Amino acid sequence: DDFGVAQQTLVTALEAAEPTRHAATLGDLLQRLAYVVADRSGDYSRALRLSEQAMVYLVQAGDMNAVGKTFVDRGLWLHKLGRFKEAIPSQRRALELLDANEDQNRFSALQILGLGYRELGDLEQAHELASLAGCSSTQGPDLVVGSHLDYNRAISQVIHEEVLLNIDLPDRCCSAR
């Protein structure tokens, strides 16, 4: 299918790239591939591994804001896997690293962090974080996490089409986020 072709093309491109020269692009592509995998197959374990690989490249590139975005994603996959205690520190680290103008990602980190506390039974902390994020602490994880997935689903579709059409991926990929 088209998804399988796009994924294989992306993997081939990643393997052929020079990691030290293109670390930021490789990290960004791996992070976005994690969304494609999660969205198309629901394989959150694989999405988690891809996000963690992306983080290595983004740290190497020195882009700490992008590392913060990857911590949001890492926490999202941990949350979807029911690993709430592990997701919480990931979201806290994301909030430390994200630039002040990263409203979408800060919002997602606060929501997922609050949901993690709710799942662990700390309703006071969950309510406080939900208030900071501007949402109800009673919203379910699929509803809240879904908004982050919807945003990245649109991005993954652009990547999917660009890989299939052999469009210059780094320029459009990085500007779409």
mmCIF file of C-alpha atoms in Angstrom:
data_model
loop_
_atom_site.group_PDB
_atom_site.id
_atom_site.type_symbol
_atom_site.label_atom_id
_atom_site.label_comp_id
_atom_site.label_asym_id
_atom_site.label_seq_id
_atom_site.Cartn_x
_atom_site.Cartn_y
_atom_site.Cartn_z
ATOM 1 C CA ASP A 1 0.000 0.000 0.000
ATOM 2 C CA ASP A 2 0.979 3.672 -0.268
ATOM 3 C CA PHE A 3 1.778 3.917 3.433
ATOM 4 C CA GLY A 4 4.199 1.008 3.272
ATOM 5 C CA VAL A 5 5.928 2.507 0.233
ATOM 6 C CA ALA A 6 6.197 5.924 1.897
ATOM 7 C CA GLN A 7 7.532 4.437 5.108
ATOM 8 C CA GLN A 8 10.141 2.336 3.291
ATOM 9 C CA THR A 9 11.212 5.336 1.191
ATOM 10 C CA LEU A 10 11.644 7.414 4.324
ATOM 11 C CA VAL A 11 13.609 4.687 6.098
ATOM 12 C CA THR A 12 15.891 4.341 3.052
ATOM 13 C CA ALA A 13 16.446 8.106 2.972
ATOM 14 C CA LEU A 14 17.242 8.142 6.694
ATOM 15 C CA GLU A 15 19.746 5.317 6.343
ATOM 16 C CA ALA A 16 21.477 7.043 3.427
ATOM 17 C CA ALA A 17 21.767 10.462 5.093
ATOM 18 C CA GLU A 18 24.892 11.605 6.870
ATOM 19 C CA PRO A 19 23.816 11.688 10.532
ATOM 20 C CA THR A 20 26.273 14.345 11.709
ATOM 21 C CA ARG A 21 25.496 16.711 8.844
ATOM 22 C CA HIS A 22 21.733 16.247 8.844
ATOM 23 C CA ALA A 23 21.005 15.508 12.506
ATOM 24 C CA ALA A 24 18.164 18.028 12.844
ATOM 25 C CA THR A 25 16.428 16.825 9.683
ATOM 26 C CA LEU A 26 16.850 13.171 10.654
ATOM 27 C CA GLY A 27 15.453 13.863 14.108
ATOM 28 C CA ASP A 28 12.493 15.747 12.673
ATOM 29 C CA LEU A 29 11.732 12.989 10.173
ATOM 30 C CA LEU A 30 11.948 10.250 12.797
ATOM 31 C CA GLN A 31 9.673 12.225 15.096
ATOM 32 C CA ARG A 32 7.116 12.618 12.316
ATOM 33 C CA LEU A 33 7.452 8.982 11.298
ATOM 34 C CA ALA A 34 6.476 8.096 14.870
ATOM 35 C CA TYR A 35 3.146 9.851 14.261
ATOM 36 C CA VAL A 36 2.602 8.028 11.004
ATOM 37 C CA VAL A 37 3.250 4.692 12.718
ATOM 38 C CA ALA A 38 0.993 5.507 15.675
ATOM 39 C CA ASP A 39 -1.789 6.841 13.479
ATOM 40 C CA ARG A 40 -1.743 4.136 10.833
ATOM 41 C CA SER A 41 -0.953 1.077 12.943
ATOM 42 C CA GLY A 42 -1.580 2.065 16.567
ATOM 43 C CA ASP A 43 1.871 0.708 17.412
ATOM 44 C CA TYR A 44 2.702 3.081 20.273
ATOM 45 C CA SER A 45 5.732 1.037 21.328
ATOM 46 C CA ARG A 46 7.296 1.536 17.927
ATOM 47 C CA ALA A 47 6.293 5.218 17.931
ATOM 48 C CA LEU A 48 8.040 5.534 21.306
ATOM 49 C CA ARG A 49 11.238 3.966 19.943
ATOM 50 C CA LEU A 50 11.176 6.284 16.926
ATOM 51 C CA SER A 51 10.679 9.340 19.150
ATOM 52 C CA GLU A 52 13.594 8.299 21.331
ATOM 53 C CA GLN A 53 15.778 7.838 18.235
ATOM 54 C CA ALA A 54 14.689 11.277 17.039
ATOM 55 C CA MET A 55 15.701 12.752 20.365
ATOM 56 C CA VAL A 56 19.278 11.505 19.942
ATOM 57 C CA TYR A 57 19.627 13.338 16.622
ATOM 58 C CA LEU A 58 17.954 16.502 17.888
ATOM 59 C CA VAL A 59 20.249 16.653 20.927
ATOM 60 C CA GLN A 60 23.189 16.152 18.567
ATOM 61 C CA ALA A 61 21.899 19.056 16.458
ATOM 62 C CA GLY A 62 21.598 21.221 19.584
ATOM 63 C CA ASP A 63 17.953 22.132 18.938
ATOM 64 C CA MET A 64 16.588 22.027 22.465
ATOM 65 C CA ASN A 65 13.152 23.304 21.464
ATOM 66 C CA ALA A 66 12.818 20.348 19.076
ATOM 67 C CA VAL A 67 14.030 18.068 21.873
ATOM 68 C CA GLY A 68 11.227 19.525 24.005
ATOM 69 C CA LYS A 69 8.699 18.691 21.271
ATOM 70 C CA THR A 70 10.057 15.163 21.199
ATOM 71 C CA PHE A 71 9.636 14.875 24.978
ATOM 72 C CA VAL A 72 5.960 15.800 24.474
ATOM 73 C CA ASP A 73 5.662 13.016 21.904
ATOM 74 C CA ARG A 74 7.564 10.552 24.081
ATOM 75 C CA GLY A 75 5.195 11.306 26.959
ATOM 76 C CA LEU A 76 2.211 10.921 24.660
ATOM 77 C CA TRP A 77 3.287 7.441 23.565
ATOM 78 C CA LEU A 78 4.053 6.430 27.163
ATOM 79 C CA HIS A 79 0.606 7.683 28.179
ATOM 80 C CA LYS A 80 -1.090 5.763 25.367
ATOM 81 C CA LEU A 81 0.804 2.661 26.562
ATOM 82 C CA GLY A 82 -0.535 3.175 30.109
ATOM 83 C CA ARG A 83 2.928 3.990 31.476
ATOM 84 C CA PHE A 84 1.778 7.108 33.326
ATOM 85 C CA LYS A 85 4.612 7.265 35.884
ATOM 86 C CA GLU A 86 7.119 7.399 33.017
ATOM 87 C CA ALA A 87 5.079 9.883 30.990
ATOM 88 C CA ILE A 88 5.000 12.494 33.762
ATOM 89 C CA PRO A 89 8.754 13.258 33.856
ATOM 90 C CA SER A 90 8.787 13.352 30.054
ATOM 91 C CA GLN A 91 6.099 16.054 29.975
ATOM 92 C CA ARG A 92 7.802 18.015 32.764
ATOM 93 C CA ARG A 93 11.065 17.971 30.818
ATOM 94 C CA ALA A 94 9.198 19.082 27.692
ATOM 95 C CA LEU A 95 7.836 22.113 29.528
ATOM 96 C CA GLU A 96 11.377 23.019 30.639
ATOM 97 C CA LEU A 97 12.787 22.829 27.110
ATOM 98 C CA LEU A 98 10.002 24.208 24.917
ATOM 99 C CA ASP A 99 10.278 27.810 23.783
ATOM 100 C CA ALA A 100 7.747 30.170 25.372
ATOM 101 C CA ASN A 101 5.920 30.595 22.037
ATOM 102 C CA GLU A 102 5.276 26.848 21.598
ATOM 103 C CA ASP A 103 1.629 27.126 22.630
ATOM 104 C CA GLN A 104 0.376 23.946 20.907
ATOM 105 C CA ASN A 105 3.084 21.742 22.391
ATOM 106 C CA ARG A 106 2.925 23.369 25.850
ATOM 107 C CA PHE A 107 -0.846 22.859 25.829
ATOM 108 C CA SER A 108 -0.427 19.178 24.899
ATOM 109 C CA ALA A 109 2.258 18.628 27.540
ATOM 110 C CA LEU A 110 0.082 20.171 30.263
ATOM 111 C CA GLN A 111 -2.940 18.123 29.204
ATOM 112 C CA ILE A 112 -1.077 14.830 29.062
ATOM 113 C CA LEU A 113 0.677 15.620 32.346
ATOM 114 C CA GLY A 114 -2.668 16.342 34.022
ATOM 115 C CA LEU A 115 -4.185 13.172 32.614
ATOM 116 C CA GLY A 116 -1.237 11.166 33.903
ATOM 117 C CA TYR A 117 -1.775 12.495 37.411
ATOM 118 C CA ARG A 118 -5.486 11.771 37.101
ATOM 119 C CA GLU A 119 -4.771 8.183 36.075
ATOM 120 C CA LEU A 120 -2.491 7.825 39.109
ATOM 121 C CA GLY A 121 -5.217 9.159 41.411
ATOM 122 C CA ASP A 122 -3.727 12.595 42.162
ATOM 123 C CA LEU A 123 -6.856 14.551 41.307
ATOM 124 C CA GLU A 124 -5.656 17.788 42.922
ATOM 125 C CA GLN A 125 -2.552 17.920 40.717
ATOM 126 C CA ALA A 126 -4.604 16.822 37.685
ATOM 127 C CA HIS A 127 -7.123 19.617 38.268
ATOM 128 C CA GLU A 128 -4.361 22.220 38.683
ATOM 129 C CA LEU A 129 -2.668 21.175 35.441
ATOM 130 C CA ALA A 130 -5.973 20.964 33.576
ATOM 131 C CA SER A 131 -6.691 24.526 34.682
ATOM 132 C CA LEU A 132 -3.304 25.671 33.388
ATOM 133 C CA ALA A 133 -4.052 23.958 30.070
ATOM 134 C CA GLY A 134 -7.548 25.431 30.013
ATOM 135 C CA CYS A 135 -9.472 22.163 29.915
ATOM 136 C CA SER A 136 -11.578 20.005 32.186
ATOM 137 C CA SER A 137 -9.736 17.492 34.364
ATOM 138 C CA THR A 138 -12.519 14.998 33.596
ATOM 139 C CA GLN A 139 -11.791 14.813 29.861
ATOM 140 C CA GLY A 140 -10.697 11.370 28.743
ATOM 141 C CA PRO A 141 -7.189 10.774 27.422
ATOM 142 C CA ASP A 142 -8.376 9.905 23.938
ATOM 143 C CA LEU A 143 -10.259 13.189 23.617
ATOM 144 C CA VAL A 144 -7.385 15.327 24.890
ATOM 145 C CA VAL A 145 -4.563 13.375 23.296
ATOM 146 C CA GLY A 146 -6.595 13.229 20.092
ATOM 147 C CA SER A 147 -6.159 16.961 19.482
ATOM 148 C CA HIS A 148 -2.370 16.533 19.457
ATOM 149 C CA LEU A 149 -2.715 13.515 17.173
ATOM 150 C CA ASP A 150 -5.051 15.366 14.790
ATOM 151 C CA TYR A 151 -2.499 18.169 14.371
ATOM 152 C CA ASN A 152 0.297 15.724 13.665
ATOM 153 C CA ARG A 153 -1.898 13.527 11.455
ATOM 154 C CA ALA A 154 -2.146 16.467 9.034
ATOM 155 C CA ILE A 155 1.650 16.846 9.115
ATOM 156 C CA SER A 156 2.160 13.119 8.542
ATOM 157 C CA GLN A 157 -0.113 13.291 5.481
ATOM 158 C CA VAL A 158 2.082 16.042 4.005
ATOM 159 C CA ILE A 159 5.174 13.912 4.641
ATOM 160 C CA HIS A 160 3.476 10.850 3.168
ATOM 161 C CA GLU A 161 2.625 12.761 -0.024
ATOM 162 C CA GLU A 162 6.073 14.376 -0.279
ATOM 163 C CA VAL A 163 7.894 11.066 0.036
ATOM 164 C CA LEU A 164 5.687 9.499 -2.621
ATOM 165 C CA LEU A 165 6.135 12.479 -4.950
ATOM 166 C CA ASN A 166 9.901 12.883 -4.288
ATOM 167 C CA ILE A 167 9.489 16.525 -3.271
ATOM 168 C CA ASP A 168 12.388 18.161 -1.420
ATOM 169 C CA LEU A 169 11.337 17.033 2.067
ATOM 170 C CA PRO A 170 13.583 19.007 4.449
ATOM 171 C CA ASP A 171 12.340 22.483 3.401
ATOM 172 C CA ARG A 172 8.586 21.801 3.625
ATOM 173 C CA CYS A 173 8.882 19.322 6.476
ATOM 174 C CA CYS A 174 10.613 21.706 8.821
ATOM 175 C CA SER A 175 8.445 24.704 7.969
ATOM 176 C CA ALA A 176 5.184 22.800 8.481
ATOM 177 C CA ARG A 177 5.710 22.379 12.226
#
